[in-house]
Coordinates of C-alpha atoms in Angstrom, one line a residue:
Chain X
M185 CA -1.8 -5.0 -4.3
T186 CA -2.4 -3.1 -1.1
F187 CA -2.8 0.7 -1.1
R188 CA 0.5 1.0 0.7
A189 CA 2.3 -1.0 -1.9
R190 CA 0.7 1.1 -4.7
M191 CA 1.9 4.3 -3.0
S192 CA 5.4 3.0 -2.6
V193 CA 5.6 2.0 -6.3
A194 CA 4.1 5.4 -7.3
F195 CA 6.7 7.1 -5.2
M196 CA 9.5 5.1 -6.8
I197 CA 8.3 6.1 -10.3
A198 CA 7.3 9.7 -9.5
A199 CA 10.0 10.8 -7.1
L200 CA 13.1 8.5 -7.1
V201 CA 13.5 8.2 -10.8
P202 CA 13.5 12.0 -11.4
L203 CA 15.7 12.4 -8.4
A204 CA 18.2 10.0 -9.8
V205 CA 18.1 11.8 -13.2
L206 CA 18.6 15.1 -11.4
A207 CA 21.5 13.7 -9.4
H208 CA 23.1 12.3 -12.5
G209 CA 22.6 15.6 -14.4
V210 CA 24.0 17.7 -11.6
R211 CA 27.1 15.5 -11.3
R212 CA 27.7 15.6 -15.0
E213 CA 27.3 19.3 -15.2
V214 CA 29.5 20.1 -12.2
T215 CA 32.1 17.7 -13.4
Q216 CA 32.3 19.3 -16.8
R217 CA 32.5 22.7 -15.3
L218 CA 35.2 21.7 -12.9
T219 CA 37.2 20.0 -15.7
A220 CA 36.9 23.1 -17.9
Q221 CA 37.9 25.4 -15.1
H222 CA 40.9 23.3 -14.4
Q223 CA 41.8 23.0 -18.0
R224 CA 41.8 26.8 -18.3
R225 CA 43.9 27.1 -15.2
V226 CA 46.4 24.5 -16.5
N227 CA 46.5 26.2 -19.9
T228 CA 47.4 29.4 -18.2
L229 CA 50.1 27.7 -16.2
V230 CA 51.4 25.9 -19.3
D231 CA 51.8 29.3 -21.0
I232 CA 53.8 30.4 -18.0
V233 CA 55.9 27.3 -18.1
R234 CA 56.4 27.8 -21.9
Q235 CA 57.5 31.4 -21.1
D236 CA 59.8 30.1 -18.4
L237 CA 61.4 27.6 -20.8
G238 CA 61.8 30.4 -23.4
R239 CA 63.5 32.6 -20.8
E240 CA 65.8 29.8 -19.7
S241 CA 66.6 29.1 -23.3
A242 CA 67.2 32.8 -24.0
S243 CA 69.4 33.0 -20.9
I244 CA 71.6 30.2 -22.2
A245 CA 71.8 31.8 -25.6
A246 CA 72.8 35.1 -24.0
R247 CA 75.5 33.5 -22.0
L248 CA 76.8 31.7 -25.1
E249 CA 76.9 35.0 -26.9
I250 CA 79.0 36.5 -24.2
L251 CA 81.3 33.5 -24.3
E252 CA 81.4 33.8 -28.1
A253 CA 82.4 37.5 -27.8
D254 CA 85.1 36.6 -25.3
L255 CA 86.3 33.6 -27.3
S256 CA 86.6 35.5 -30.6
T257 CA 89.1 37.8 -29.1
D258 CA 90.9 35.3 -26.9
D259 CA 94.4 35.2 -28.3
R260 CA 95.6 32.3 -26.2
F261 CA 92.7 30.2 -27.5
R262 CA 93.5 31.3 -31.1
L263 CA 97.2 30.2 -30.6
G264 CA 96.3 26.9 -29.1
A265 CA 93.4 25.9 -31.2
V266 CA 94.2 27.5 -34.6
R267 CA 98.0 27.7 -34.6
G268 CA 98.4 24.5 -32.8
D269 CA 100.8 26.0 -30.3
V270 CA 101.6 23.3 -27.8
A271 CA 102.2 25.9 -25.1
H272 CA 98.6 26.9 -25.3
R273 CA 97.1 23.5 -25.8
R274 CA 96.4 23.1 -22.0
Y275 CA 94.6 26.5 -22.0
V276 CA 92.4 25.4 -24.9
L277 CA 91.5 22.1 -23.2
D278 CA 90.6 23.9 -19.9
W279 CA 88.8 26.9 -21.5
A280 CA 85.4 25.2 -21.6
E281 CA 85.6 24.2 -17.9
R282 CA 86.4 27.7 -16.8
A283 CA 83.9 29.3 -19.1
M284 CA 81.2 26.9 -17.9
E285 CA 81.8 27.8 -14.3
I286 CA 81.9 31.5 -15.1
A287 CA 78.7 31.5 -17.2
G288 CA 76.9 29.2 -14.8
L289 CA 76.2 26.5 -17.3
S290 CA 75.9 22.8 -16.7
M291 CA 77.6 21.7 -19.9
L292 CA 79.7 23.5 -22.4
R293 CA 81.6 22.1 -25.4
V294 CA 83.6 23.8 -28.2
Y295 CA 83.5 22.0 -31.6
D296 CA 85.6 22.7 -34.7
E297 CA 84.3 22.8 -38.3
S298 CA 84.6 19.0 -38.6
G299 CA 82.5 18.4 -35.5
R300 CA 85.4 17.3 -33.3
V301 CA 85.5 18.3 -29.6
V302 CA 88.1 21.1 -29.1
S303 CA 87.3 21.8 -25.4
S304 CA 84.9 20.1 -23.0
G305 CA 83.6 21.5 -19.7
H306 CA 83.7 18.0 -18.1
F307 CA 86.6 16.0 -19.6
R308 CA 89.8 17.0 -21.1
N309 CA 90.1 13.6 -22.8
E310 CA 87.0 14.3 -24.9
F311 CA 89.4 16.4 -27.1
G312 CA 89.3 15.2 -30.7
R313 CA 86.1 13.1 -30.2
D314 CA 83.9 13.2 -33.3
D315 CA 80.5 14.7 -32.5
A316 CA 79.6 15.8 -36.0
R317 CA 76.3 13.8 -35.9
L318 CA 75.2 15.5 -32.7
L319 CA 76.0 18.9 -34.1
S320 CA 74.0 18.2 -37.3
R321 CA 71.0 17.2 -35.2
L322 CA 71.2 20.3 -33.1
A323 CA 71.4 22.4 -36.2
A324 CA 68.1 20.9 -37.3
A325 CA 66.3 21.6 -34.0
P326 CA 64.0 24.6 -34.0
A327 CA 65.9 27.7 -32.8
G328 CA 68.8 25.4 -32.0
Q329 CA 67.0 24.5 -28.7
A330 CA 67.0 20.8 -27.7
L331 CA 67.3 18.5 -24.8
V332 CA 70.6 16.7 -24.8
R333 CA 71.6 13.7 -22.7
V334 CA 75.1 14.4 -21.4
K335 CA 77.0 11.3 -20.4
L336 CA 79.5 11.3 -17.6
P337 CA 81.6 8.3 -16.6
S338 CA 79.5 7.7 -13.5
A339 CA 76.1 8.9 -14.7
S340 CA 74.4 11.1 -17.2
F341 CA 72.0 14.0 -17.1
L342 CA 69.7 16.0 -19.3
A343 CA 70.6 19.5 -20.4
L344 CA 68.6 22.1 -22.2
T345 CA 71.0 23.4 -24.8
R346 CA 71.6 26.1 -27.3
T347 CA 74.3 26.4 -29.9
E348 CA 76.4 29.5 -30.9
S349 CA 78.9 29.8 -33.7
V350 CA 82.1 31.7 -33.2
T351 CA 85.1 32.5 -35.5
V352 CA 88.6 32.5 -34.1
G353 CA 91.6 33.3 -36.2
G354 CA 89.7 32.7 -39.4
R355 CA 88.4 29.3 -38.3
S356 CA 84.8 28.5 -37.4
F357 CA 83.9 26.9 -34.1
T358 CA 80.6 26.0 -32.5
L359 CA 79.7 26.4 -28.8
V360 CA 77.1 24.0 -27.3
G361 CA 76.1 24.9 -23.8
G362 CA 73.2 24.3 -21.5
T363 CA 71.7 23.9 -18.1
T364 CA 70.7 20.8 -16.2
V365 CA 67.1 19.6 -16.6
D366 CA 66.5 17.7 -13.4
S367 CA 63.9 17.6 -10.6
T368 CA 65.0 21.0 -9.3
F369 CA 64.4 22.4 -12.8
F370 CA 60.9 20.8 -12.9
T371 CA 60.1 22.0 -9.4
R372 CA 61.0 25.6 -10.5
L373 CA 58.8 25.2 -13.6
G374 CA 56.0 23.8 -11.4
R375 CA 55.4 27.2 -9.7
D376 CA 56.5 26.1 -6.3
G377 CA 54.6 22.9 -6.2
E378 CA 51.4 24.1 -7.8
L379 CA 51.9 21.9 -10.8
D380 CA 53.3 18.5 -11.5
V381 CA 55.8 18.8 -14.4
S382 CA 57.4 15.6 -15.7
L383 CA 59.2 14.5 -18.8
A384 CA 58.1 11.7 -21.0
L385 CA 59.7 10.3 -24.1
G386 CA 57.5 9.5 -27.0
E387 CA 53.8 10.1 -27.2
V388 CA 51.9 10.0 -24.0
T389 CA 48.2 9.2 -24.0
V390 CA 46.3 11.2 -21.4
P391 CA 42.5 10.8 -20.8
A392 CA 40.6 13.7 -22.3
S393 CA 38.8 14.2 -18.9
H394 CA 42.1 15.0 -17.2
A395 CA 43.3 18.5 -17.0
V396 CA 46.8 17.7 -18.4
E397 CA 48.8 19.7 -21.0
R398 CA 51.7 18.5 -23.0
L399 CA 54.6 20.7 -24.2
P400 CA 56.7 19.1 -27.0
L401 CA 60.5 19.4 -27.0
V402 CA 63.3 18.1 -29.3
Y403 CA 65.4 15.4 -27.7
V404 CA 68.8 14.3 -28.8
D405 CA 70.5 11.1 -27.8
D406 CA 73.8 9.8 -28.9
T407 CA 72.3 6.4 -29.6
S408 CA 69.6 7.7 -31.9
S409 CA 70.3 8.8 -35.5
N410 CA 67.2 11.1 -35.6
L411 CA 65.7 13.8 -33.6
A412 CA 63.2 12.5 -31.1
T413 CA 60.3 14.1 -29.5
T414 CA 59.8 14.4 -25.8
Q415 CA 57.1 16.1 -23.9
L416 CA 56.8 18.0 -20.7
T417 CA 53.6 16.7 -19.1
I418 CA 52.0 19.4 -16.9
A419 CA 49.1 18.7 -14.5
P420 CA 47.7 20.1 -11.3
R421 CA 49.6 18.6 -8.4
G422 CA 48.1 15.9 -6.2
G423 CA 45.2 15.0 -8.5
E424 CA 43.2 17.9 -7.2
L425 CA 40.5 17.6 -9.9
E426 CA 40.2 13.8 -9.3
T427 CA 39.8 14.5 -5.6
L428 CA 37.1 17.1 -6.3
R429 CA 35.3 14.6 -8.6
Q430 CA 35.4 11.9 -5.9
D431 CA 34.1 14.4 -3.3
L432 CA 31.3 15.4 -5.7
D433 CA 30.4 11.8 -6.3
R434 CA 30.2 11.1 -2.6
W435 CA 28.0 14.2 -2.0
V436 CA 25.7 13.4 -4.9
A437 CA 25.4 9.7 -3.9
G438 CA 24.9 10.6 -0.2
S439 CA 22.3 13.2 -1.0
F440 CA 20.4 10.8 -3.3
V441 CA 20.4 8.1 -0.6
L442 CA 19.3 10.5 2.1
A443 CA 16.5 11.8 -0.1
A444 CA 15.5 8.3 -1.0
I445 CA 15.4 7.2 2.6
A446 CA 13.5 10.3 3.6
G447 CA 11.1 9.8 0.7
V448 CA 10.5 6.1 1.7
I449 CA 9.9 7.0 5.3
L450 CA 7.5 9.8 4.2
V451 CA 5.6 7.6 1.8
V452 CA 5.3 4.8 4.4
W453 CA 4.0 7.4 6.9
L454 CA 1.6 8.9 4.4
A455 CA 0.4 5.5 3.3
A456 CA -0.1 4.4 6.9
G457 CA -1.9 7.6 7.7
L458 CA -4.3 6.9 4.8
S459 CA -4.7 3.1 4.8
R460 CA -5.2 2.8 8.6
P461 CA -8.3 5.1 8.8
M462 CA -9.6 3.6 5.5
A463 CA -9.3 0.1 7.1
T464 CA -11.2 1.5 10.1
L465 CA -13.8 2.8 7.7
A466 CA -14.0 -0.6 6.0
R467 CA -14.5 -2.4 9.3
A468 CA -17.1 0.2 10.4
A469 CA -18.9 -0.2 7.0
L470 CA -18.9 -4.0 7.5
S471 CA -20.6 -3.7 10.8
I472 CA -22.5 -0.5 9.9
D473 CA -21.3 0.9 13.2
F474 CA -19.6 4.3 12.9
T475 CA -19.8 5.1 16.6
T476 CA -16.8 3.2 17.9
P477 CA -13.9 5.2 19.7
E478 CA -11.6 4.2 16.8
M479 CA -14.1 5.8 14.3
D480 CA -14.3 8.9 16.5
T481 CA -10.5 9.3 16.0
V482 CA -10.8 8.9 12.3
A483 CA -13.8 11.3 12.1
A484 CA -11.7 13.9 14.1
R485 CA -9.2 14.2 11.2
D486 CA -9.4 17.4 9.2
D487 CA -8.7 15.8 5.9
E488 CA -10.7 14.0 3.2
V489 CA -10.7 10.8 5.2
G490 CA -12.2 12.6 8.2
T491 CA -14.8 14.1 6.0
L492 CA -15.7 10.7 4.6
A493 CA -15.9 9.2 8.0
R494 CA -18.2 12.0 9.3
R495 CA -20.4 11.6 6.2
F496 CA -20.5 7.8 6.7
A497 CA -21.4 8.4 10.4
A498 CA -24.2 10.8 9.4
M499 CA -25.5 8.4 6.8
T500 CA -25.5 5.6 9.3
R501 CA -27.4 7.8 11.8
R502 CA -30.0 8.6 9.1
L503 CA -30.2 4.9 8.2
R504 CA -30.7 3.9 11.9
A505 CA -33.3 6.6 12.3
G506 CA -35.0 5.4 9.2
A507 CA -34.8 1.8 10.4
V508 CA -36.4 2.8 13.7
R509 CA -39.2 4.7 11.9
L510 CA -39.7 1.7 9.6
R511 CA -39.8 -0.7 12.5
D512 CA -42.3 1.6 14.3
A513 CA -44.4 1.7 11.2
E514 CA -44.2 -2.0 10.8
R515 CA -45.2 -2.4 14.5
R516 CA -48.1 0.0 14.1
A517 CA -49.2 -1.9 10.9
T518 CA -48.9 -5.2 12.8
V519 CA -50.9 -3.8 15.8
G520 CA -53.5 -2.4 13.4
E521 CA -53.8 -5.8 11.7
M522 CA -54.0 -7.5 15.0
A523 CA -56.7 -5.1 16.1
R524 CA -58.7 -5.8 13.0
Q525 CA -58.3 -9.5 13.7
V526 CA -59.3 -9.1 17.3
N527 CA -62.4 -7.3 16.2
H528 CA -63.2 -10.0 13.7
D529 CA -62.6 -12.8 16.2
M530 CA -64.7 -11.1 18.9
K531 CA -67.5 -10.5 16.4
N532 CA -67.3 -14.2 15.5
G533 CA -67.9 -14.9 19.2
L534 CA -70.5 -12.2 19.9
V535 CA -72.7 -12.5 16.8
P536 CA -74.1 -15.9 17.8
I537 CA -74.7 -14.6 21.3
R538 CA -76.5 -11.6 20.0
N539 CA -78.6 -13.7 17.6
V540 CA -79.5 -16.2 20.4
V541 CA -80.5 -13.3 22.7
R542 CA -82.7 -11.7 20.0
H543 CA -84.2 -15.1 19.2
L544 CA -85.0 -15.7 22.9
S545 CA -86.5 -12.2 23.2
Q546 CA -88.6 -12.8 20.2
V547 CA -89.8 -16.2 21.6
Q548 CA -90.6 -14.5 25.0
Q549 CA -92.8 -12.0 23.3
T550 CA -94.6 -14.3 20.8
S551 CA -94.5 -17.7 22.6
P552 CA -93.4 -17.4 26.2
H553 CA -94.4 -21.0 26.9
E554 CA -91.7 -22.2 24.5
L555 CA -89.0 -20.0 26.0
A556 CA -87.5 -22.8 28.1
T557 CA -87.5 -25.2 25.2
V558 CA -85.8 -22.8 22.9
F559 CA -83.3 -21.8 25.5
G560 CA -82.4 -25.4 25.9
E561 CA -81.9 -25.6 22.1
R562 CA -79.7 -22.5 22.0
R563 CA -77.8 -23.1 25.2
G564 CA -75.1 -25.0 23.3
T565 CA -74.5 -22.1 21.0
L566 CA -74.2 -19.7 23.9
E567 CA -71.7 -22.0 25.6
S568 CA -69.6 -22.5 22.5
S569 CA -69.5 -18.8 22.0
V570 CA -68.3 -18.2 25.5
T571 CA -65.7 -21.0 25.2
Y572 CA -64.5 -19.5 22.0
L573 CA -64.1 -16.0 23.5
D574 CA -62.4 -17.5 26.5
E575 CA -59.9 -19.4 24.3
L576 CA -59.4 -16.2 22.3
A577 CA -58.6 -14.2 25.4
T578 CA -56.1 -16.9 26.5
R579 CA -54.3 -16.9 23.1
W580 CA -54.0 -13.1 23.1
A581 CA -52.6 -13.1 26.6
R582 CA -49.8 -15.4 25.4
L583 CA -48.7 -12.9 22.8
T584 CA -47.9 -10.1 25.2
P585 CA -44.1 -9.6 25.5
R586 CA -42.2 -8.3 28.5
G587 CA -39.8 -5.4 28.2
D588 CA -36.8 -6.6 30.2
R589 CA -33.5 -6.2 28.4
L590 CA -30.5 -8.2 29.6
A591 CA -27.4 -9.7 28.2
V592 CA -28.7 -13.1 27.4
D593 CA -26.8 -16.3 26.6
V594 CA -28.6 -17.7 23.6
N595 CA -27.0 -21.1 23.9
S596 CA -28.5 -21.5 27.4
I597 CA -32.0 -20.6 26.1
V598 CA -31.6 -23.1 23.2
Q599 CA -30.7 -25.8 25.7
D600 CA -33.7 -25.0 27.9
V601 CA -36.0 -25.1 24.9
V602 CA -34.6 -28.4 23.7
T603 CA -34.9 -29.9 27.2
A604 CA -38.5 -28.8 27.5
T605 CA -39.6 -30.1 24.1
R606 CA -37.6 -33.4 24.0
D607 CA -40.0 -34.9 26.5
A608 CA -43.1 -34.0 24.4
Y609 CA -41.8 -35.3 21.1
A610 CA -40.2 -38.5 20.1
T611 CA -38.3 -36.8 17.2
P612 CA -34.6 -36.5 17.6
I613 CA -33.3 -33.0 18.1
H614 CA -29.7 -32.4 17.1
V615 CA -27.9 -29.5 18.8
Q616 CA -24.8 -27.8 17.4
L617 CA -23.8 -24.8 19.6
Q618 CA -20.7 -22.7 19.2
P619 CA -18.8 -22.4 22.4
D620 CA -18.1 -18.8 23.8
L621 CA -21.0 -17.4 21.8
P622 CA -21.3 -13.6 22.5
P623 CA -24.4 -12.6 24.4
V624 CA -27.4 -10.8 23.0
L625 CA -29.1 -7.8 24.6
G626 CA -32.7 -8.7 24.9
D627 CA -35.7 -10.0 26.8
P628 CA -35.0 -13.6 27.9
L629 CA -38.7 -14.5 27.9
A630 CA -39.2 -13.1 24.5
L631 CA -36.2 -14.9 23.1
R632 CA -37.4 -18.1 24.8
R633 CA -40.8 -17.6 23.1
V634 CA -39.1 -17.1 19.7
L635 CA -37.1 -20.4 20.1
D636 CA -40.2 -22.2 21.5
N637 CA -42.2 -21.2 18.5
L638 CA -39.5 -22.2 16.0
V639 CA -38.7 -25.5 17.6
T640 CA -42.4 -26.4 18.0
N641 CA -43.1 -25.4 14.4
A642 CA -40.2 -27.6 13.2
L643 CA -41.3 -30.6 15.3
Q644 CA -45.0 -30.2 14.2
S645 CA -44.0 -30.0 10.6
L646 CA -42.6 -33.5 10.6
T647 CA -44.9 -36.1 9.1
G648 CA -44.8 -39.7 10.5
D649 CA -42.0 -41.0 12.6
S650 CA -39.2 -40.0 10.2
G651 CA -37.4 -36.7 10.0
S652 CA -35.3 -34.7 12.4
V653 CA -34.8 -31.2 13.8
T654 CA -31.4 -29.5 14.1
I655 CA -30.6 -26.4 16.1
S656 CA -27.3 -24.6 15.7
S657 CA -25.8 -21.4 16.9
Q658 CA -22.8 -19.4 15.7
S659 CA -21.4 -15.8 15.8
R660 CA -20.5 -14.0 12.6
D661 CA -19.8 -10.3 11.9
R662 CA -20.7 -9.2 15.4
A663 CA -24.1 -11.0 15.2
V664 CA -25.4 -14.1 16.8
R665 CA -27.1 -16.6 14.5
V666 CA -29.5 -19.4 15.5
T667 CA -30.7 -21.8 12.8
V668 CA -33.6 -24.2 13.3
T669 CA -33.8 -26.8 10.5
D670 CA -36.4 -29.5 10.0
T671 CA -37.0 -32.1 7.3
G672 CA -40.7 -31.6 7.5
S673 CA -43.5 -30.6 5.1
G674 CA -42.0 -27.2 4.2
M675 CA -44.0 -24.3 2.8
T676 CA -44.7 -22.6 -0.5
P677 CA -43.6 -19.0 -0.9
E678 CA -47.3 -17.9 -0.5
Q679 CA -47.6 -19.9 2.7
V680 CA -44.4 -18.2 4.0
D681 CA -45.8 -14.8 3.1
R682 CA -49.1 -15.5 4.8
A683 CA -47.4 -17.0 7.9
L684 CA -45.2 -13.9 8.3
R685 CA -48.2 -11.6 8.1
G686 CA -50.0 -13.6 10.8
F687 CA -53.3 -15.2 11.5
Y688 CA -52.6 -18.1 9.2
T689 CA -52.0 -21.7 10.4
T690 CA -52.3 -25.2 9.2
K691 CA -52.6 -26.5 12.7
P692 CA -56.0 -27.1 14.4
Q693 CA -55.0 -25.5 17.7
G694 CA -52.7 -22.8 16.3
T695 CA -53.2 -19.1 16.6
G696 CA -51.7 -18.5 13.2
L697 CA -49.3 -16.0 14.8
G698 CA -46.2 -18.1 15.4
L699 CA -43.9 -16.8 12.7
S700 CA -45.3 -13.3 12.7
V701 CA -44.7 -13.1 16.4
V702 CA -41.2 -14.5 15.9
R703 CA -40.5 -11.9 13.3
R704 CA -41.9 -9.1 15.4
L705 CA -40.0 -10.2 18.6
V706 CA -36.8 -10.6 16.6
A707 CA -37.3 -7.1 15.0
D708 CA -37.8 -5.7 18.5
H709 CA -34.3 -7.0 19.3
G710 CA -32.8 -5.3 16.2
G711 CA -32.5 -8.7 14.4
E712 CA -33.8 -10.3 11.3
V713 CA -35.5 -13.5 10.3
H714 CA -34.7 -15.5 7.1
I715 CA -36.7 -18.5 6.0
D716 CA -35.5 -21.0 3.4
T717 CA -38.1 -23.6 2.8
T718 CA -39.1 -26.2 0.1
P719 CA -42.5 -28.0 0.1
R720 CA -42.1 -31.7 1.2
R721 CA -38.4 -31.2 1.9
G722 CA -38.2 -29.0 4.9
T723 CA -37.6 -25.6 6.3
T724 CA -34.6 -23.7 7.7
V725 CA -35.3 -20.6 9.8
L726 CA -32.4 -18.3 10.6
I727 CA -32.6 -15.6 13.2
E728 CA -29.8 -13.1 13.4
L729 CA -29.5 -10.9 16.5
P730 CA -26.9 -8.2 17.2
A731 CA -24.2 -9.4 19.6
H732 CA -23.7 -7.6 22.9
S733 CA -20.3 -7.1 24.6
A734 CA -21.6 -6.9 28.3
P735 CA -21.4 -9.9 30.7
T736 CA -23.8 -12.7 29.9
H737 CA -27.1 -13.3 31.7
R738 CA -27.7 -17.0 32.1
S739 CA -31.1 -18.3 31.4
K740 CA -31.0 -20.5 34.5
A741 CA -30.3 -17.4 36.6
M742 CA -33.2 -15.7 35.0
H743 CA -35.5 -18.5 35.9
S744 CA -34.4 -18.6 39.5
Chain E
M238 CA -86.2 -31.3 2.4
N239 CA -82.9 -29.8 1.4
T240 CA -79.7 -30.6 3.2
L241 CA -77.2 -27.8 3.8
L242 CA -73.6 -28.0 4.9
I243 CA -72.3 -25.1 7.0
V244 CA -68.5 -24.9 7.3
D245 CA -67.0 -22.3 9.7
D246 CA -63.9 -22.5 12.0
V247 CA -66.0 -20.7 14.7
R248 CA -68.2 -23.4 16.1
A249 CA -70.7 -21.0 17.6
L250 CA -71.2 -19.2 14.3
A251 CA -71.7 -22.4 12.4
D252 CA -74.3 -23.6 15.0
Q253 CA -76.1 -20.3 14.9
F254 CA -76.4 -20.5 11.1
A255 CA -77.5 -24.1 11.2
Y256 CA -80.2 -23.5 13.9
D257 CA -81.6 -20.5 12.0
L258 CA -81.7 -22.4 8.8
R259 CA -83.5 -25.3 10.4
R260 CA -85.9 -23.0 12.2
L261 CA -86.7 -20.6 9.4
M262 CA -86.2 -22.7 6.3
S263 CA -87.1 -26.1 7.7
A264 CA -83.9 -27.3 6.1
E265 CA -81.5 -30.0 7.2
A266 CA -78.2 -28.3 8.2
I267 CA -74.9 -30.1 8.9
V268 CA -72.0 -28.3 10.6
A269 CA -68.3 -28.7 10.0
T270 CA -65.5 -26.6 11.6
D271 CA -62.6 -27.4 9.2
G272 CA -62.0 -28.5 5.6
D273 CA -61.2 -32.1 6.4
A274 CA -64.4 -32.6 8.3
A275 CA -66.4 -30.9 5.6
L276 CA -64.8 -33.3 2.9
E277 CA -65.7 -36.3 5.0
I278 CA -69.3 -35.1 5.3
L279 CA -69.5 -34.4 1.6
A280 CA -68.3 -37.9 0.9
R281 CA -70.8 -39.5 3.3
E282 CA -73.9 -37.3 3.1
P283 CA -75.9 -35.9 0.1
V284 CA -75.7 -32.1 0.4
D285 CA -77.7 -29.7 -1.7
F286 CA -76.0 -26.4 -0.7
E287 CA -72.7 -25.5 0.9
R288 CA -71.9 -22.3 2.8
L289 CA -68.2 -21.8 3.6

């Protein structure tokens, strides 16, 4: 999993989950508080509605009391209703209608002791109708207050009613009067539209989360033999609470989504800000080059990554300085070893000359007549010593490198070496060169000498007519690699060690400096030599040189 | 007379040793400049002393 993916997952766990829990908690808490606040408000309004109903009921009762007082002294009603005087019968029938209008009631009836209608505010022909069952139900209602459905020929309406007893001429009558319960009534109860007041028969199930209150009332219907319960349902108009909840949900969800998007953008930005310089560090560490412009940008940061980059760069500088010192020490050690070898070789050539000269001097002093004979005998020694010293001087001259540094095409040098050596050897040389090989900054002559040595060593290591030599080139990790492989005699680890230290050879005409010179020249170019060899199976020598990005110097051009 | 085999990769040195041995010790000295030549001489000639 990449560093960026890890940060994203960590952000999901560490930030989004708590944010979601917080959003849920805030929503639940605010919802509960809003509901409670609305419930308190509704309860207050319900109390007001209950008081309004009580006042309406008391108003009806008061008007009935006035009518009762008036009726108890109404002589014409007494004559018509108690005495049965026909002349006053019309007055009795019309009394309820007149009284209803005067008292401002919506319905008014007068019943006798048996529950028969004596006078009705709406119909004369209701006279004598038996309503004893209705009266008995109204008598059972608390405080005589009930809702009564009043039927008319064309329609019916609900009325909030009260009852009042009255005695006229020794007989007992009952007054039932009320006011209409309709939409106007509910609107008045609803405090000018602030509340929704409606009437529902039976039990109404209302969700507990809704700020709704119910006010039970007794309901009387002609078709029912029992008192029924009806309820006034009271709730804030227009679903105000539900609207608030929906608004709250939208705000909470929107805030959460915005926070999540902002968080994701932030974590992607942070992850990119960390992973990009770390990738640059990784690339720089791979090539051990902390001096690129990209690395300079990373090192300029004032955070931990910048500190790490600067420390890496400082460490690389120390390593490079150490490598330079090590290379110088190695070079000095090599030069010292070469100087000792030169001293030894020169002494090998000079000692015989000195001895011959001493011998000739001795002969001249003791036996001058034999001097010519002895000189003739020793002349061969003198000549061989001079020849030896002359050859030695020639070999040392071949080891002196030039200091030119150019962008060199290694493939071109390989082809030149192969062309030059193919004519001298019958052994097949296989060449596998990578096209577009990056150039190497170096001395073309020195690199030519390196490849000359390696190819010649490989060819000379072959025994008999069998075997082959393969030369290949390739670029990897900002380096150029050249591999020379033979199927020759190979070397033991001790032989490799001695060959690298120099002055060791198995060839009659060799200087014993081939591989040591190769190693030194490659080291001068900032490269390395790796040898993989097995006795009687062959040797592979790999030289690795730092690639250079400048234009290539062709070997052919160098030769011209 | 003893026969000595002188082996040295510097021909002048080997000749020098051989001449002095012949002159001073009146010995027979044979010269070889590499190991293969020395082994061939040893296989062919009776040698009393070797100096490598």
